[in-house]
Amino acid sequence: SGGEQSPCLFQFHKDGFLVLEQFFSAAECDSMRSQIQRIIAEMEVPPHCRTEFSTREEEQLQAQGSSDYFLTSGDKIRFFFEKGVLDEKGNFLIPKEKSISKIGHALHAYDPVFKQITHSPKVQELGRKLGLERPVVVQSMYIFKQPGIGGEVTPHQDATFLHTEPLGRILGFWIALEDATQENGCLWFIPGSHTSGITRRMVRAASGASTCVEFVGSEPAYDDNQFIPLPISKGGLILIHGEVVHKSELNSSECSRHAFTFHVMEAKGTSWSKENWLQPTPELPFPSLYT
């Protein structure tokens, strides 16, 4: 319609994020939660793959770089763990279902429940409202944010990890599968911070390097006072611009904060960086969002 923007789209472009409460039903959330329980029940974790997930740069490099388990997870369903849940021999100190940090990065492609959610009619309709012409799904993750140990995610921009030319072609869909509160680690954003580009990129390291990814550039020091919390109820969706600065705090509560998230790229007129850790494969080219 003659380039008119709805009020909520205007808000998205102004802030770099948009909260849509009750986008998914409680039943849809519960179907994702029970499906992930089935996946965990069948999970076999080879000891050499017991990669602990960390957002601190050095640990990120060391943990993710020490194996290509992370690097080759783009077209698989793989398991990443919180810090401090394994002993030095790689055995779990707490039950595996309580120690897992995230599962990624191809649930949207290989799991029927998550595939159905990712390509659900209302998601496709939202894509069209946003003016996406050739959106493709690049990755998905189930995030647990475990009670008491769900680690903080330091301030970052998604485009640091998913780089495109031009910028501005990455969009995150973040679905709360349980209420996300300040106590259990909801997302925090700096409104309007999506307009100044990016200063840091995570790239594949040259072959033969000791880690398989490295960071180029550095994250500026962000002012804590600029962040606003975005608590959201179960079933709510947060749309996240690829360059908006966001974070989440440690989950110090007794409740988990499960979320399912996936990233979409507008493929029209866009090139996906060959240096990104995540690459489409012959087995899994990035699937179209529209079906």
PDB file of C-alpha atoms in Angstrom:
ATOM      1  CA  SER A   1       0.000   0.000   0.000  1.00  0.00           C
ATOM      2  CA  GLY A   2       1.650   3.189  -1.300  1.00  0.00           C
ATOM      3  CA  GLY A   3       4.644   2.822   1.015  1.00  0.00           C
ATOM      4  CA  GLU A   4       2.555   3.546   4.122  1.00  0.00           C
ATOM      5  CA  GLN A   5       3.985   2.087   7.308  1.00  0.00           C
ATOM      6  CA  SER A   6       1.856   0.712  10.094  1.00  0.00           C
ATOM      7  CA  PRO A   7       2.545   2.283  13.508  1.00  0.00           C
ATOM      8  CA  CYS A   8       4.291  -0.871  14.705  1.00  0.00           C
ATOM      9  CA  LEU A   9       6.619  -0.963  11.689  1.00  0.00           C
ATOM     10  CA  PHE A  10       7.454   2.668  12.287  1.00  0.00           C
ATOM     11  CA  GLN A  11       8.299   1.725  15.884  1.00  0.00           C
ATOM     12  CA  PHE A  12      10.510  -1.148  14.690  1.00  0.00           C
ATOM     13  CA  HIS A  13      12.522   1.111  12.385  1.00  0.00           C
ATOM     14  CA  LYS A  14      12.828   3.756  15.100  1.00  0.00           C
ATOM     15  CA  ASP A  15      13.911   1.449  17.956  1.00  0.00           C
ATOM     16  CA  GLY A  16      15.499  -1.498  16.124  1.00  0.00           C
ATOM     17  CA  PHE A  17      13.186  -3.922  17.915  1.00  0.00           C
ATOM     18  CA  LEU A  18       9.478  -4.610  18.231  1.00  0.00           C
ATOM     19  CA  VAL A  19       7.562  -6.489  20.940  1.00  0.00           C
ATOM     20  CA  LEU A  20       4.518  -8.438  19.760  1.00  0.00           C
ATOM     21  CA  GLU A  21       2.800  -9.987  22.782  1.00  0.00           C
ATOM     22  CA  GLN A  22       0.867 -13.254  22.378  1.00  0.00           C
ATOM     23  CA  PHE A  23       2.089 -13.860  18.841  1.00  0.00           C
ATOM     24  CA  PHE A  24       2.147 -17.620  19.438  1.00  0.00           C
ATOM     25  CA  SER A  25      -0.376 -19.585  21.484  1.00  0.00           C
ATOM     26  CA  ALA A  26       0.443 -21.340  24.740  1.00  0.00           C
ATOM     27  CA  ALA A  27      -0.174 -24.636  22.920  1.00  0.00           C
ATOM     28  CA  GLU A  28       2.428 -23.753  20.253  1.00  0.00           C
ATOM     29  CA  CYS A  29       4.940 -22.883  22.994  1.00  0.00           C
ATOM     30  CA  ASP A  30       4.235 -26.123  24.815  1.00  0.00           C
ATOM     31  CA  SER A  31       4.668 -28.154  21.626  1.00  0.00           C
ATOM     32  CA  MET A  32       8.167 -26.666  21.195  1.00  0.00           C
ATOM     33  CA  ARG A  33       9.025 -27.331  24.834  1.00  0.00           C
ATOM     34  CA  SER A  34       7.929 -30.956  24.731  1.00  0.00           C
ATOM     35  CA  GLN A  35       9.704 -31.513  21.423  1.00  0.00           C
ATOM     36  CA  ILE A  36      12.972 -30.191  22.878  1.00  0.00           C
ATOM     37  CA  GLN A  37      12.571 -32.564  25.831  1.00  0.00           C
ATOM     38  CA  ARG A  38      12.341 -35.462  23.371  1.00  0.00           C
ATOM     39  CA  ILE A  39      15.447 -34.221  21.544  1.00  0.00           C
ATOM     40  CA  ILE A  40      17.400 -33.986  24.828  1.00  0.00           C
ATOM     41  CA  ALA A  41      16.242 -37.432  25.920  1.00  0.00           C
ATOM     42  CA  GLU A  42      17.796 -38.869  22.749  1.00  0.00           C
ATOM     43  CA  MET A  43      20.906 -36.681  22.922  1.00  0.00           C
ATOM     44  CA  GLU A  44      24.223 -38.493  22.914  1.00  0.00           C
ATOM     45  CA  VAL A  45      27.084 -36.136  23.687  1.00  0.00           C
ATOM     46  CA  PRO A  46      30.412 -37.405  22.426  1.00  0.00           C
ATOM     47  CA  PRO A  47      32.997 -36.367  25.060  1.00  0.00           C
ATOM     48  CA  HIS A  48      35.193 -34.561  22.520  1.00  0.00           C
ATOM     49  CA  CYS A  49      32.189 -32.454  21.510  1.00  0.00           C
ATOM     50  CA  ARG A  50      31.396 -31.248  24.969  1.00  0.00           C
ATOM     51  CA  THR A  51      31.785 -27.648  23.947  1.00  0.00           C
ATOM     52  CA  GLU A  52      30.819 -25.239  26.677  1.00  0.00           C
ATOM     53  CA  PHE A  53      29.130 -22.183  25.292  1.00  0.00           C
ATOM     54  CA  SER A  54      30.458 -18.825  26.416  1.00  0.00           C
ATOM     55  CA  THR A  55      29.926 -15.249  25.329  1.00  0.00           C
ATOM     56  CA  ARG A  56      33.159 -13.853  26.707  1.00  0.00           C
ATOM     57  CA  GLU A  57      35.464 -13.311  23.786  1.00  0.00           C
ATOM     58  CA  GLU A  58      38.533 -15.321  24.872  1.00  0.00           C
ATOM     59  CA  GLU A  59      36.422 -18.179  26.156  1.00  0.00           C
ATOM     60  CA  GLN A  60      34.339 -18.056  23.001  1.00  0.00           C
ATOM     61  CA  LEU A  61      37.436 -18.446  20.892  1.00  0.00           C
ATOM     62  CA  GLN A  62      38.914 -21.142  23.065  1.00  0.00           C
ATOM     63  CA  ALA A  63      35.734 -23.176  23.510  1.00  0.00           C
ATOM     64  CA  GLN A  64      34.342 -22.837  20.015  1.00  0.00           C
ATOM     65  CA  GLY A  65      37.704 -22.870  18.338  1.00  0.00           C
ATOM     66  CA  SER A  66      39.019 -25.974  20.020  1.00  0.00           C
ATOM     67  CA  SER A  67      36.791 -28.115  17.830  1.00  0.00           C
ATOM     68  CA  ASP A  68      34.883 -27.674  14.648  1.00  0.00           C
ATOM     69  CA  TYR A  69      31.762 -28.931  16.432  1.00  0.00           C
ATOM     70  CA  PHE A  70      30.456 -25.349  16.570  1.00  0.00           C
ATOM     71  CA  LEU A  71      31.714 -24.360  13.124  1.00  0.00           C
ATOM     72  CA  THR A  72      29.994 -27.264  11.395  1.00  0.00           C
ATOM     73  CA  SER A  73      26.708 -26.983  13.315  1.00  0.00           C
ATOM     74  CA  GLY A  74      24.949 -24.778  10.754  1.00  0.00           C
ATOM     75  CA  ASP A  75      23.211 -27.694   9.061  1.00  0.00           C
ATOM     76  CA  LYS A  76      22.840 -29.937  12.111  1.00  0.00           C
ATOM     77  CA  ILE A  77      21.084 -30.159  15.477  1.00  0.00           C
ATOM     78  CA  ARG A  78      23.866 -29.843  18.050  1.00  0.00           C
ATOM     79  CA  PHE A  79      24.236 -29.257  21.765  1.00  0.00           C
ATOM     80  CA  PHE A  80      26.109 -26.532  23.656  1.00  0.00           C
ATOM     81  CA  PHE A  81      26.546 -26.407  27.428  1.00  0.00           C
ATOM     82  CA  GLU A  82      26.794 -23.848  30.196  1.00  0.00           C
ATOM     83  CA  LYS A  83      30.122 -23.127  31.860  1.00  0.00           C
ATOM     84  CA  GLY A  84      31.059 -25.146  34.915  1.00  0.00           C
ATOM     85  CA  VAL A  85      28.750 -28.095  34.301  1.00  0.00           C
ATOM     86  CA  LEU A  86      31.518 -30.532  33.327  1.00  0.00           C
ATOM     87  CA  ASP A  87      34.406 -31.851  35.390  1.00  0.00           C
ATOM     88  CA  GLU A  88      37.925 -31.939  33.942  1.00  0.00           C
ATOM     89  CA  LYS A  89      37.210 -35.362  32.428  1.00  0.00           C
ATOM     90  CA  GLY A  90      34.194 -34.008  30.575  1.00  0.00           C
ATOM     91  CA  ASN A  91      31.560 -35.690  32.740  1.00  0.00           C
ATOM     92  CA  PHE A  92      28.408 -33.871  33.783  1.00  0.00           C
ATOM     93  CA  LEU A  93      28.333 -32.511  37.312  1.00  0.00           C
ATOM     94  CA  ILE A  94      24.586 -31.871  37.048  1.00  0.00           C
ATOM     95  CA  PRO A  95      21.924 -33.658  34.970  1.00  0.00           C
ATOM     96  CA  LYS A  96      22.435 -33.065  31.244  1.00  0.00           C
ATOM     97  CA  GLU A  97      18.967 -31.564  30.758  1.00  0.00           C
ATOM     98  CA  LYS A  98      19.831 -28.921  33.389  1.00  0.00           C
ATOM     99  CA  SER A  99      23.289 -28.188  31.969  1.00  0.00           C
ATOM    100  CA  ILE A 100      22.449 -27.450  28.359  1.00  0.00           C
ATOM    101  CA  SER A 101      22.743 -23.834  27.212  1.00  0.00           C
ATOM    102  CA  LYS A 102      21.459 -24.039  23.654  1.00  0.00           C
ATOM    103  CA  ILE A 103      20.659 -26.312  20.752  1.00  0.00           C
ATOM    104  CA  GLY A 104      21.486 -25.124  17.223  1.00  0.00           C
ATOM    105  CA  HIS A 105      21.629 -24.279  14.464  1.00  0.00           C
ATOM    106  CA  ALA A 106      19.251 -26.095  12.080  1.00  0.00           C
ATOM    107  CA  LEU A 107      16.157 -26.977  14.117  1.00  0.00           C
ATOM    108  CA  HIS A 108      14.152 -24.981  11.562  1.00  0.00           C
ATOM    109  CA  ALA A 109      15.242 -27.336   8.797  1.00  0.00           C
ATOM    110  CA  TYR A 110      15.363 -30.760  10.405  1.00  0.00           C
ATOM    111  CA  ASP A 111      12.789 -30.816  13.183  1.00  0.00           C
ATOM    112  CA  PRO A 112       9.123 -30.926  12.124  1.00  0.00           C
ATOM    113  CA  VAL A 113       7.811 -28.920  15.105  1.00  0.00           C
ATOM    114  CA  PHE A 114      10.359 -26.099  14.793  1.00  0.00           C
ATOM    115  CA  LYS A 115      10.089 -26.096  11.009  1.00  0.00           C
ATOM    116  CA  GLN A 116       6.322 -25.602  11.265  1.00  0.00           C
ATOM    117  CA  ILE A 117       6.726 -22.705  13.715  1.00  0.00           C
ATOM    118  CA  THR A 118       9.449 -21.012  11.646  1.00  0.00           C
ATOM    119  CA  HIS A 119       7.367 -21.148   8.476  1.00  0.00           C
ATOM    120  CA  SER A 120       4.003 -20.635  10.153  1.00  0.00           C
ATOM    121  CA  PRO A 121       1.518 -18.501   8.192  1.00  0.00           C
ATOM    122  CA  LYS A 122       1.669 -15.686  10.748  1.00  0.00           C
ATOM    123  CA  VAL A 123       5.474 -15.508  10.524  1.00  0.00           C
ATOM    124  CA  GLN A 124       5.257 -15.409   6.713  1.00  0.00           C
ATOM    125  CA  GLU A 125       2.584 -12.725   6.922  1.00  0.00           C
ATOM    126  CA  LEU A 126       4.790 -10.669   9.248  1.00  0.00           C
ATOM    127  CA  GLY A 127       7.666 -11.033   6.774  1.00  0.00           C
ATOM    128  CA  ARG A 128       5.442  -9.628   4.040  1.00  0.00           C
ATOM    129  CA  LYS A 129       4.318  -6.747   6.272  1.00  0.00           C
ATOM    130  CA  LEU A 130       7.987  -5.972   6.860  1.00  0.00           C
ATOM    131  CA  GLY A 131       8.464  -5.812   3.101  1.00  0.00           C
ATOM    132  CA  LEU A 132      10.778  -8.841   2.879  1.00  0.00           C
ATOM    133  CA  GLU A 133      10.896  -9.991  -0.738  1.00  0.00           C
ATOM    134  CA  ARG A 134      13.211 -13.015  -0.645  1.00  0.00           C
ATOM    135  CA  PRO A 135      13.703 -13.886   3.018  1.00  0.00           C
ATOM    136  CA  VAL A 136      15.732 -17.010   3.775  1.00  0.00           C
ATOM    137  CA  VAL A 137      16.253 -18.673   7.162  1.00  0.00           C
ATOM    138  CA  VAL A 138      19.950 -18.768   8.076  1.00  0.00           C
ATOM    139  CA  GLN A 139      19.934 -20.313  11.560  1.00  0.00           C
ATOM    140  CA  SER A 140      17.824 -21.231  14.553  1.00  0.00           C
ATOM    141  CA  MET A 141      18.509 -21.893  18.224  1.00  0.00           C
ATOM    142  CA  TYR A 142      16.662 -23.126  21.264  1.00  0.00           C
ATOM    143  CA  ILE A 143      17.979 -21.220  24.299  1.00  0.00           C
ATOM    144  CA  PHE A 144      17.411 -22.553  27.830  1.00  0.00           C
ATOM    145  CA  LYS A 145      18.716 -19.875  30.206  1.00  0.00           C
ATOM    146  CA  GLN A 146      18.831 -22.452  33.008  1.00  0.00           C
ATOM    147  CA  PRO A 147      17.788 -21.462  36.565  1.00  0.00           C
ATOM    148  CA  GLY A 148      20.718 -20.217  38.620  1.00  0.00           C
ATOM    149  CA  ILE A 149      23.356 -20.873  35.949  1.00  0.00           C
ATOM    150  CA  GLY A 150      21.939 -19.471  32.705  1.00  0.00           C
ATOM    151  CA  GLY A 151      24.890 -17.264  31.783  1.00  0.00           C
ATOM    152  CA  GLU A 152      24.799 -13.609  30.812  1.00  0.00           C
ATOM    153  CA  VAL A 153      24.963 -12.703  27.139  1.00  0.00           C
ATOM    154  CA  THR A 154      27.173  -9.641  26.871  1.00  0.00           C
ATOM    155  CA  PRO A 155      26.071  -6.642  24.771  1.00  0.00           C
ATOM    156  CA  HIS A 156      26.306  -7.500  21.077  1.00  0.00           C
ATOM    157  CA  GLN A 157      24.823  -7.000  17.633  1.00  0.00           C
ATOM    158  CA  ASP A 158      23.708 -10.055  15.678  1.00  0.00           C
ATOM    159  CA  ALA A 159      25.401  -8.702  12.544  1.00  0.00           C
ATOM    160  CA  THR A 160      28.756  -9.236  14.304  1.00  0.00           C
ATOM    161  CA  PHE A 161      28.168 -12.969  13.793  1.00  0.00           C
ATOM    162  CA  LEU A 162      25.951 -12.874  10.674  1.00  0.00           C
ATOM    163  CA  HIS A 163      27.553 -10.343   8.356  1.00  0.00           C
ATOM    164  CA  THR A 164      25.972  -9.242   5.095  1.00  0.00           C
ATOM    165  CA  GLU A 165      26.763  -6.746   2.358  1.00  0.00           C
ATOM    166  CA  PRO A 166      24.980  -4.391   2.611  1.00  0.00           C
ATOM    167  CA  LEU A 167      24.227  -4.386   6.339  1.00  0.00           C
ATOM    168  CA  GLY A 168      20.627  -4.194   7.512  1.00  0.00           C
ATOM    169  CA  ARG A 169      19.539  -7.472   5.915  1.00  0.00           C
ATOM    170  CA  ILE A 170      19.438  -9.638   9.060  1.00  0.00           C
ATOM    171  CA  LEU A 171      16.360  -9.932  11.246  1.00  0.00           C
ATOM    172  CA  GLY A 172      15.976 -12.000  14.418  1.00  0.00           C
ATOM    173  CA  PHE A 173      12.697 -13.565  15.567  1.00  0.00           C
ATOM    174  CA  TRP A 174      12.865 -14.269  19.334  1.00  0.00           C
ATOM    175  CA  ILE A 175       9.983 -16.255  20.812  1.00  0.00           C
ATOM    176  CA  ALA A 176       9.430 -16.496  24.572  1.00  0.00           C
ATOM    177  CA  LEU A 177       8.402 -20.062  25.421  1.00  0.00           C
ATOM    178  CA  GLU A 178       8.044 -19.053  29.089  1.00  0.00           C
ATOM    179  CA  ASP A 179       7.527 -15.633  30.647  1.00  0.00           C
ATOM    180  CA  ALA A 180      10.798 -13.692  30.375  1.00  0.00           C
ATOM    181  CA  THR A 181      11.268 -11.370  33.358  1.00  0.00           C
ATOM    182  CA  GLN A 182      14.054  -9.204  34.742  1.00  0.00           C
ATOM    183  CA  GLU A 183      14.626 -11.930  37.352  1.00  0.00           C
ATOM    184  CA  ASN A 184      15.114 -14.791  34.911  1.00  0.00           C
ATOM    185  CA  GLY A 185      17.150 -12.958  32.283  1.00  0.00           C
ATOM    186  CA  CYS A 186      14.911 -11.155  29.776  1.00  0.00           C
ATOM    187  CA  LEU A 187      16.456  -9.261  26.862  1.00  0.00           C
ATOM    188  CA  TRP A 188      17.668  -5.651  27.252  1.00  0.00           C
ATOM    189  CA  PHE A 189      18.049  -3.242  24.317  1.00  0.00           C
ATOM    190  CA  ILE A 190      19.504   0.166  23.536  1.00  0.00           C
ATOM    191  CA  PRO A 191      16.683   1.778  21.517  1.00  0.00           C
ATOM    192  CA  GLY A 192      17.880   3.313  18.258  1.00  0.00           C
ATOM    193  CA  SER A 193      21.318   1.657  18.428  1.00  0.00           C
ATOM    194  CA  HIS A 194      20.804  -0.085  15.074  1.00  0.00           C
ATOM    195  CA  THR A 195      21.733   2.946  13.008  1.00  0.00           C
ATOM    196  CA  SER A 196      25.495   3.251  13.509  1.00  0.00           C
ATOM    197  CA  GLY A 197      26.821   0.127  11.808  1.00  0.00           C
ATOM    198  CA  ILE A 198      29.003  -2.494  13.498  1.00  0.00           C
ATOM    199  CA  THR A 199      32.483  -2.324  14.977  1.00  0.00           C
ATOM    200  CA  ARG A 200      33.238  -6.001  15.492  1.00  0.00           C
ATOM    201  CA  ARG A 201      33.011  -9.114  13.367  1.00  0.00           C
ATOM    202  CA  MET A 202      33.485 -12.767  14.140  1.00  0.00           C
ATOM    203  CA  VAL A 203      35.172 -14.400  11.147  1.00  0.00           C
ATOM    204  CA  ARG A 204      36.510 -17.815  10.230  1.00  0.00           C
ATOM    205  CA  ALA A 205      40.200 -17.957  11.070  1.00  0.00           C
ATOM    206  CA  ALA A 206      42.769 -18.787   8.415  1.00  0.00           C
ATOM    207  CA  SER A 207      43.189 -22.536   8.084  1.00  0.00           C
ATOM    208  CA  GLY A 208      45.919 -23.794  10.384  1.00  0.00           C
ATOM    209  CA  ALA A 209      45.104 -21.219  13.082  1.00  0.00           C
ATOM    210  CA  SER A 210      44.697 -22.547  16.623  1.00  0.00           C
ATOM    211  CA  THR A 211      41.071 -21.409  16.771  1.00  0.00           C
ATOM    212  CA  CYS A 212      38.547 -21.728  13.994  1.00  0.00           C
ATOM    213  CA  VAL A 213      37.037 -18.263  14.509  1.00  0.00           C
ATOM    214  CA  GLU A 214      38.498 -14.931  15.491  1.00  0.00           C
ATOM    215  CA  PHE A 215      37.200 -11.438  16.196  1.00  0.00           C
ATOM    216  CA  VAL A 216      38.099  -8.423  14.081  1.00  0.00           C
ATOM    217  CA  GLY A 217      37.526  -5.017  15.650  1.00  0.00           C
ATOM    218  CA  SER A 218      36.207  -4.501  19.161  1.00  0.00           C
ATOM    219  CA  GLU A 219      32.908  -3.958  20.932  1.00  0.00           C
ATOM    220  CA  PRO A 220      32.609  -0.374  22.223  1.00  0.00           C
ATOM    221  CA  ALA A 221      31.932   0.174  25.922  1.00  0.00           C
ATOM    222  CA  TYR A 222      28.176   0.576  26.183  1.00  0.00           C
ATOM    223  CA  ASP A 223      26.554   2.681  28.873  1.00  0.00           C
ATOM    224  CA  ASP A 224      24.496   0.416  31.140  1.00  0.00           C
ATOM    225  CA  ASN A 225      21.984   3.214  31.652  1.00  0.00           C
ATOM    226  CA  GLN A 226      21.044   3.187  27.984  1.00  0.00           C
ATOM    227  CA  PHE A 227      19.630  -0.340  28.108  1.00  0.00           C
ATOM    228  CA  ILE A 228      15.934  -0.905  28.708  1.00  0.00           C
ATOM    229  CA  PRO A 229      14.548  -4.305  29.746  1.00  0.00           C
ATOM    230  CA  LEU A 230      11.948  -6.012  27.575  1.00  0.00           C
ATOM    231  CA  PRO A 231      10.079  -8.464  29.775  1.00  0.00           C
ATOM    232  CA  ILE A 232       7.612 -10.460  27.665  1.00  0.00           C
ATOM    233  CA  SER A 233       4.984 -13.103  28.341  1.00  0.00           C
ATOM    234  CA  LYS A 234       5.012 -16.674  27.088  1.00  0.00           C
ATOM    235  CA  GLY A 235       4.119 -16.701  23.384  1.00  0.00           C
ATOM    236  CA  GLY A 236       5.406 -13.177  22.780  1.00  0.00           C
ATOM    237  CA  LEU A 237       7.708 -12.406  19.848  1.00  0.00           C
ATOM    238  CA  ILE A 238      10.509  -9.840  19.803  1.00  0.00           C
ATOM    239  CA  LEU A 239      11.708  -8.755  16.361  1.00  0.00           C
ATOM    240  CA  ILE A 240      15.400  -7.873  16.507  1.00  0.00           C
ATOM    241  CA  HIS A 241      17.182  -5.726  13.902  1.00  0.00           C
ATOM    242  CA  GLY A 242      20.569  -7.222  13.004  1.00  0.00           C
ATOM    243  CA  GLU A 243      22.446  -4.167  14.264  1.00  0.00           C
ATOM    244  CA  VAL A 244      20.538  -3.275  17.428  1.00  0.00           C
ATOM    245  CA  VAL A 245      22.615  -3.632  20.609  1.00  0.00           C
ATOM    246  CA  HIS A 246      21.115  -6.084  23.095  1.00  0.00           C
ATOM    247  CA  LYS A 247      22.116  -8.298  26.011  1.00  0.00           C
ATOM    248  CA  SER A 248      20.700 -10.473  28.762  1.00  0.00           C
ATOM    249  CA  GLU A 249      21.767 -10.880  32.367  1.00  0.00           C
ATOM    250  CA  LEU A 250      22.576 -14.011  34.324  1.00  0.00           C
ATOM    251  CA  ASN A 251      19.476 -15.965  35.313  1.00  0.00           C
ATOM    252  CA  SER A 252      19.670 -15.849  39.101  1.00  0.00           C
ATOM    253  CA  SER A 253      16.074 -17.001  39.581  1.00  0.00           C
ATOM    254  CA  GLU A 254      14.673 -20.484  40.137  1.00  0.00           C
ATOM    255  CA  CYS A 255      12.801 -20.422  36.812  1.00  0.00           C
ATOM    256  CA  SER A 256      14.233 -21.204  33.395  1.00  0.00           C
ATOM    257  CA  ARG A 257      13.690 -18.798  30.471  1.00  0.00           C
ATOM    258  CA  HIS A 258      13.276 -20.968  27.381  1.00  0.00           C
ATOM    259  CA  ALA A 259      13.217 -19.231  24.010  1.00  0.00           C
ATOM    260  CA  PHE A 260      13.248 -20.281  20.371  1.00  0.00           C
ATOM    261  CA  THR A 261      14.958 -17.885  18.021  1.00  0.00           C
ATOM    262  CA  PHE A 262      15.727 -17.835  14.318  1.00  0.00           C
ATOM    263  CA  HIS A 263      17.391 -15.405  11.948  1.00  0.00           C
ATOM    264  CA  VAL A 264      16.190 -14.403   8.529  1.00  0.00           C
ATOM    265  CA  MET A 265      18.150 -12.658   5.772  1.00  0.00           C
ATOM    266  CA  GLU A 266      16.607 -10.627   2.973  1.00  0.00           C
ATOM    267  CA  ALA A 267      18.441 -12.396   0.142  1.00  0.00           C
ATOM    268  CA  LYS A 268      17.393  -9.961  -2.582  1.00  0.00           C
ATOM    269  CA  GLY A 269      20.433  -7.876  -3.531  1.00  0.00           C
ATOM    270  CA  THR A 270      22.390  -9.203  -0.551  1.00  0.00           C
ATOM    271  CA  SER A 271      25.630 -11.133  -0.295  1.00  0.00           C
ATOM    272  CA  TRP A 272      26.333 -13.403   2.661  1.00  0.00           C
ATOM    273  CA  SER A 273      29.907 -13.020   3.895  1.00  0.00           C
ATOM    274  CA  LYS A 274      32.189 -15.948   3.033  1.00  0.00           C
ATOM    275  CA  GLU A 275      33.962 -15.149   6.308  1.00  0.00           C
ATOM    276  CA  ASN A 276      30.913 -15.847   8.496  1.00  0.00           C
ATOM    277  CA  TRP A 277      31.262 -18.884  10.767  1.00  0.00           C
ATOM    278  CA  LEU A 278      27.923 -20.092   9.419  1.00  0.00           C
ATOM    279  CA  GLN A 279      27.827 -21.111   5.773  1.00  0.00           C
ATOM    280  CA  PRO A 280      25.093 -22.655   3.668  1.00  0.00           C
ATOM    281  CA  THR A 281      26.004 -26.201   2.621  1.00  0.00           C
ATOM    282  CA  PRO A 282      25.030 -28.408  -0.324  1.00  0.00           C
ATOM    283  CA  GLU A 283      22.953 -30.412   2.198  1.00  0.00           C
ATOM    284  CA  LEU A 284      21.268 -27.265   3.496  1.00  0.00           C
ATOM    285  CA  PRO A 285      21.140 -24.167   1.321  1.00  0.00           C
ATOM    286  CA  PHE A 286      19.349 -21.412   3.287  1.00  0.00           C
ATOM    287  CA  PRO A 287      15.620 -22.261   2.877  1.00  0.00           C
ATOM    288  CA  SER A 288      13.089 -19.647   1.809  1.00  0.00           C
ATOM    289  CA  LEU A 289      10.922 -18.320   4.643  1.00  0.00           C
ATOM    290  CA  TYR A 290       7.962 -18.261   2.271  1.00  0.00           C
ATOM    291  CA  THR A 291       6.502 -21.644   1.379  1.00  0.00           C
TER     292      THR A 291
END
